[in-house]
C-alpha positions as protocol buffer text, in pm:
chain_id: "A"
residue {
  index: 1
  type: GLY
  ca { x: 1635 y: -2464 z: -2776 }
}
residue {
  index: 2
  type: PRO
  ca { x: 1350 y: -2612 z: -2578 }
}
residue {
  index: 3
  type: LEU
  ca { x: 1275 y: -2473 z: -2235 }
}
residue {
  index: 4
  type: SER
  ca { x: 1319 y: -2697 z: -1936 }
}
residue {
  index: 5
  type: VAL
  ca { x: 1025 y: -2722 z: -1698 }
}
residue {
  index: 6
  type: VAL
  ca { x: 1065 y: -2711 z: -1321 }
}
residue {
  index: 7
  type: ASP
  ca { x: 825 y: -2919 z: -1115 }
}
residue {
  index: 8
  type: TYR
  ca { x: 579 y: -2698 z: -922 }
}
residue {
  index: 9
  type: ASP
  ca { x: 651 y: -2855 z: -582 }
}
residue {
  index: 10
  type: ASP
  ca { x: 1027 y: -2828 z: -637 }
}
residue {
  index: 11
  type: CYS
  ca { x: 992 y: -2465 z: -742 }
}
residue {
  index: 12
  type: ARG
  ca { x: 773 y: -2380 z: -443 }
}
residue {
  index: 13
  type: ARG
  ca { x: 1014 y: -2549 z: -203 }
}
residue {
  index: 14
  type: ASP
  ca { x: 1318 y: -2376 z: -354 }
}
residue {
  index: 15
  type: VAL
  ca { x: 1156 y: -2031 z: -345 }
}
residue {
  index: 16
  type: ALA
  ca { x: 1037 y: -2083 z: 14 }
}
residue {
  index: 17
  type: GLN
  ca { x: 1392 y: -2179 z: 115 }
}
residue {
  index: 18
  type: MET
  ca { x: 1537 y: -1872 z: -58 }
}
residue {
  index: 19
  type: LEU
  ca { x: 1289 y: -1644 z: 117 }
}
residue {
  index: 20
  type: ALA
  ca { x: 1342 y: -1800 z: 462 }
}
residue {
  index: 21
  type: SER
  ca { x: 1682 y: -1644 z: 525 }
}
residue {
  index: 22
  type: LEU
  ca { x: 2024 y: -1597 z: 378 }
}
residue {
  index: 23
  type: ARG
  ca { x: 2300 y: -1686 z: 621 }
}
residue {
  index: 24
  type: GLY
  ca { x: 2060 y: -1613 z: 905 }
}
residue {
  index: 25
  type: LYS
  ca { x: 1965 y: -1267 z: 776 }
}
residue {
  index: 26
  type: PRO
  ca { x: 1617 y: -1163 z: 657 }
}
residue {
  index: 27
  type: VAL
  ca { x: 1570 y: -1160 z: 280 }
}
residue {
  index: 28
  type: VAL
  ca { x: 1442 y: -845 z: 110 }
}
residue {
  index: 29
  type: LEU
  ca { x: 1253 y: -945 z: -202 }
}
residue {
  index: 30
  type: VAL
  ca { x: 1250 y: -701 z: -496 }
}
residue {
  index: 31
  type: GLY
  ca { x: 1028 y: -755 z: -799 }
}
residue {
  index: 32
  type: HIS
  ca { x: 726 y: -647 z: -999 }
}
residue {
  index: 33
  type: ALA
  ca { x: 366 y: -748 z: -915 }
}
residue {
  index: 34
  type: LEU
  ca { x: 495 y: -996 z: -661 }
}
residue {
  index: 35
  type: GLN
  ca { x: 151 y: -1070 z: -514 }
}
residue {
  index: 36
  type: ASN
  ca { x: 70 y: -1265 z: -831 }
}
residue {
  index: 37
  type: ASP
  ca { x: 374 y: -1487 z: -774 }
}
residue {
  index: 38
  type: PHE
  ca { x: 292 y: -1530 z: -404 }
}
residue {
  index: 39
  type: ASP
  ca { x: -64 y: -1631 z: -493 }
}
residue {
  index: 40
  type: VAL
  ca { x: 43 y: -1889 z: -752 }
}
residue {
  index: 41
  type: LEU
  ca { x: 304 y: -2040 z: -521 }
}
residue {
  index: 42
  type: GLY
  ca { x: 85 y: -2021 z: -211 }
}
residue {
  index: 43
  type: LEU
  ca { x: 361 y: -1839 z: -25 }
}
residue {
  index: 44
  type: GLN
  ca { x: 383 y: -1527 z: 187 }
}
residue {
  index: 45
  type: HIS
  ca { x: 667 y: -1295 z: 282 }
}
residue {
  index: 46
  type: PRO
  ca { x: 666 y: -1021 z: 547 }
}
residue {
  index: 47
  type: GLU
  ca { x: 539 y: -697 z: 391 }
}
residue {
  index: 48
  type: ALA
  ca { x: 826 y: -504 z: 548 }
}
residue {
  index: 49
  type: LEU
  ca { x: 1069 y: -716 z: 346 }
}
residue {
  index: 50
  type: VAL
  ca { x: 898 y: -670 z: 7 }
}
residue {
  index: 51
  type: ARG
  ca { x: 990 y: -398 z: -244 }
}
residue {
  index: 52
  type: ASP
  ca { x: 740 y: -415 z: -529 }
}
residue {
  index: 53
  type: THR
  ca { x: 778 y: -181 z: -827 }
}
residue {
  index: 54
  type: ALA
  ca { x: 409 y: -233 z: -910 }
}
residue {
  index: 55
  type: THR
  ca { x: 306 y: -62 z: -586 }
}
residue {
  index: 56
  type: TYR
  ca { x: 595 y: 183 z: -536 }
}
residue {
  index: 57
  type: PRO
  ca { x: 421 y: 524 z: -566 }
}
residue {
  index: 58
  type: PRO
  ca { x: 676 y: 696 z: -794 }
}
residue {
  index: 59
  type: PHE
  ca { x: 635 y: 408 z: -1042 }
}
residue {
  index: 60
  type: THR
  ca { x: 253 y: 395 z: -1042 }
}
residue {
  index: 61
  type: LYS
  ca { x: -4 y: 600 z: -1232 }
}
residue {
  index: 62
  type: ARG
  ca { x: -332 y: 757 z: -1129 }
}
residue {
  index: 63
  type: TYR
  ca { x: -647 y: 638 z: -1297 }
}
residue {
  index: 64
  type: HIS
  ca { x: -825 y: 919 z: -1486 }
}
residue {
  index: 65
  type: ARG
  ca { x: -1198 y: 905 z: -1543 }
}
residue {
  index: 66
  type: GLY
  ca { x: -1398 y: 1169 z: -1725 }
}
residue {
  index: 67
  type: GLY
  ca { x: -1120 y: 1425 z: -1694 }
}
residue {
  index: 68
  type: ARG
  ca { x: -1131 y: 1407 z: -1313 }
}
residue {
  index: 69
  type: ARG
  ca { x: -849 y: 1268 z: -1111 }
}
residue {
  index: 70
  type: SER
  ca { x: -939 y: 959 z: -919 }
}
residue {
  index: 71
  type: HIS
  ca { x: -767 y: 829 z: -608 }
}
residue {
  index: 72
  type: ARG
  ca { x: -728 y: 490 z: -772 }
}
residue {
  index: 73
  type: ILE
  ca { x: -363 y: 412 z: -835 }
}
residue {
  index: 74
  type: LEU
  ca { x: -265 y: 155 z: -1098 }
}
residue {
  index: 75
  type: PRO
  ca { x: 61 y: -28 z: -1157 }
}
residue {
  index: 76
  type: ARG
  ca { x: 251 y: 41 z: -1476 }
}
residue {
  index: 77
  type: LYS
  ca { x: 379 y: -231 z: -1704 }
}
residue {
  index: 78
  type: LEU
  ca { x: 723 y: -365 z: -1624 }
}
residue {
  index: 79
  type: SER
  ca { x: 823 y: -309 z: -1988 }
}
residue {
  index: 80
  type: GLN
  ca { x: 735 y: 63 z: -1953 }
}
residue {
  index: 81
  type: LEU
  ca { x: 934 y: 97 z: -1632 }
}
residue {
  index: 82
  type: ALA
  ca { x: 1237 y: -77 z: -1783 }
}
residue {
  index: 83
  type: ALA
  ca { x: 1224 y: 150 z: -2088 }
}
residue {
  index: 84
  type: GLU
  ca { x: 1182 y: 474 z: -1891 }
}
residue {
  index: 85
  type: GLU
  ca { x: 1402 y: 406 z: -1590 }
}
residue {
  index: 86
  type: LEU
  ca { x: 1673 y: 181 z: -1740 }
}
residue {
  index: 87
  type: SER
  ca { x: 1655 y: 252 z: -2114 }
}
residue {
  index: 88
  type: LEU
  ca { x: 1604 y: -122 z: -2170 }
}
residue {
  index: 89
  type: THR
  ca { x: 1364 y: -300 z: -2401 }
}
residue {
  index: 90
  type: ILE
  ca { x: 1217 y: -612 z: -2243 }
}
residue {
  index: 91
  type: GLN
  ca { x: 924 y: -841 z: -2315 }
}
residue {
  index: 92
  type: SER
  ca { x: 919 y: -731 z: -2679 }
}
residue {
  index: 93
  type: SER
  ca { x: 888 y: -1073 z: -2843 }
}
residue {
  index: 94
  type: ARG
  ca { x: 563 y: -1260 z: -2895 }
}
residue {
  index: 95
  type: GLU
  ca { x: 677 y: -1512 z: -2633 }
}
residue {
  index: 96
  type: GLY
  ca { x: 703 y: -1233 z: -2373 }
}
């Protein structure tokens, strides 16, 4: 069926409330490429409370250039991580 759309301001408010605290305890946020979401929502969260699979070293890849190893580290696609680590297929349809 059709997707429902959440108003931006409502979404931002709800996410900010969820990140503030849970029963008075700090919230650890786990996700993939979270900085993109923070940027779009105009929100921040303490770095010590963020676990991002896009920047977690065992889940990243080194950029190779001309056969020489570079120090540049790149995130891997979430679909690759899900397939390799969880044996799940995600984001396989045209709609994402």
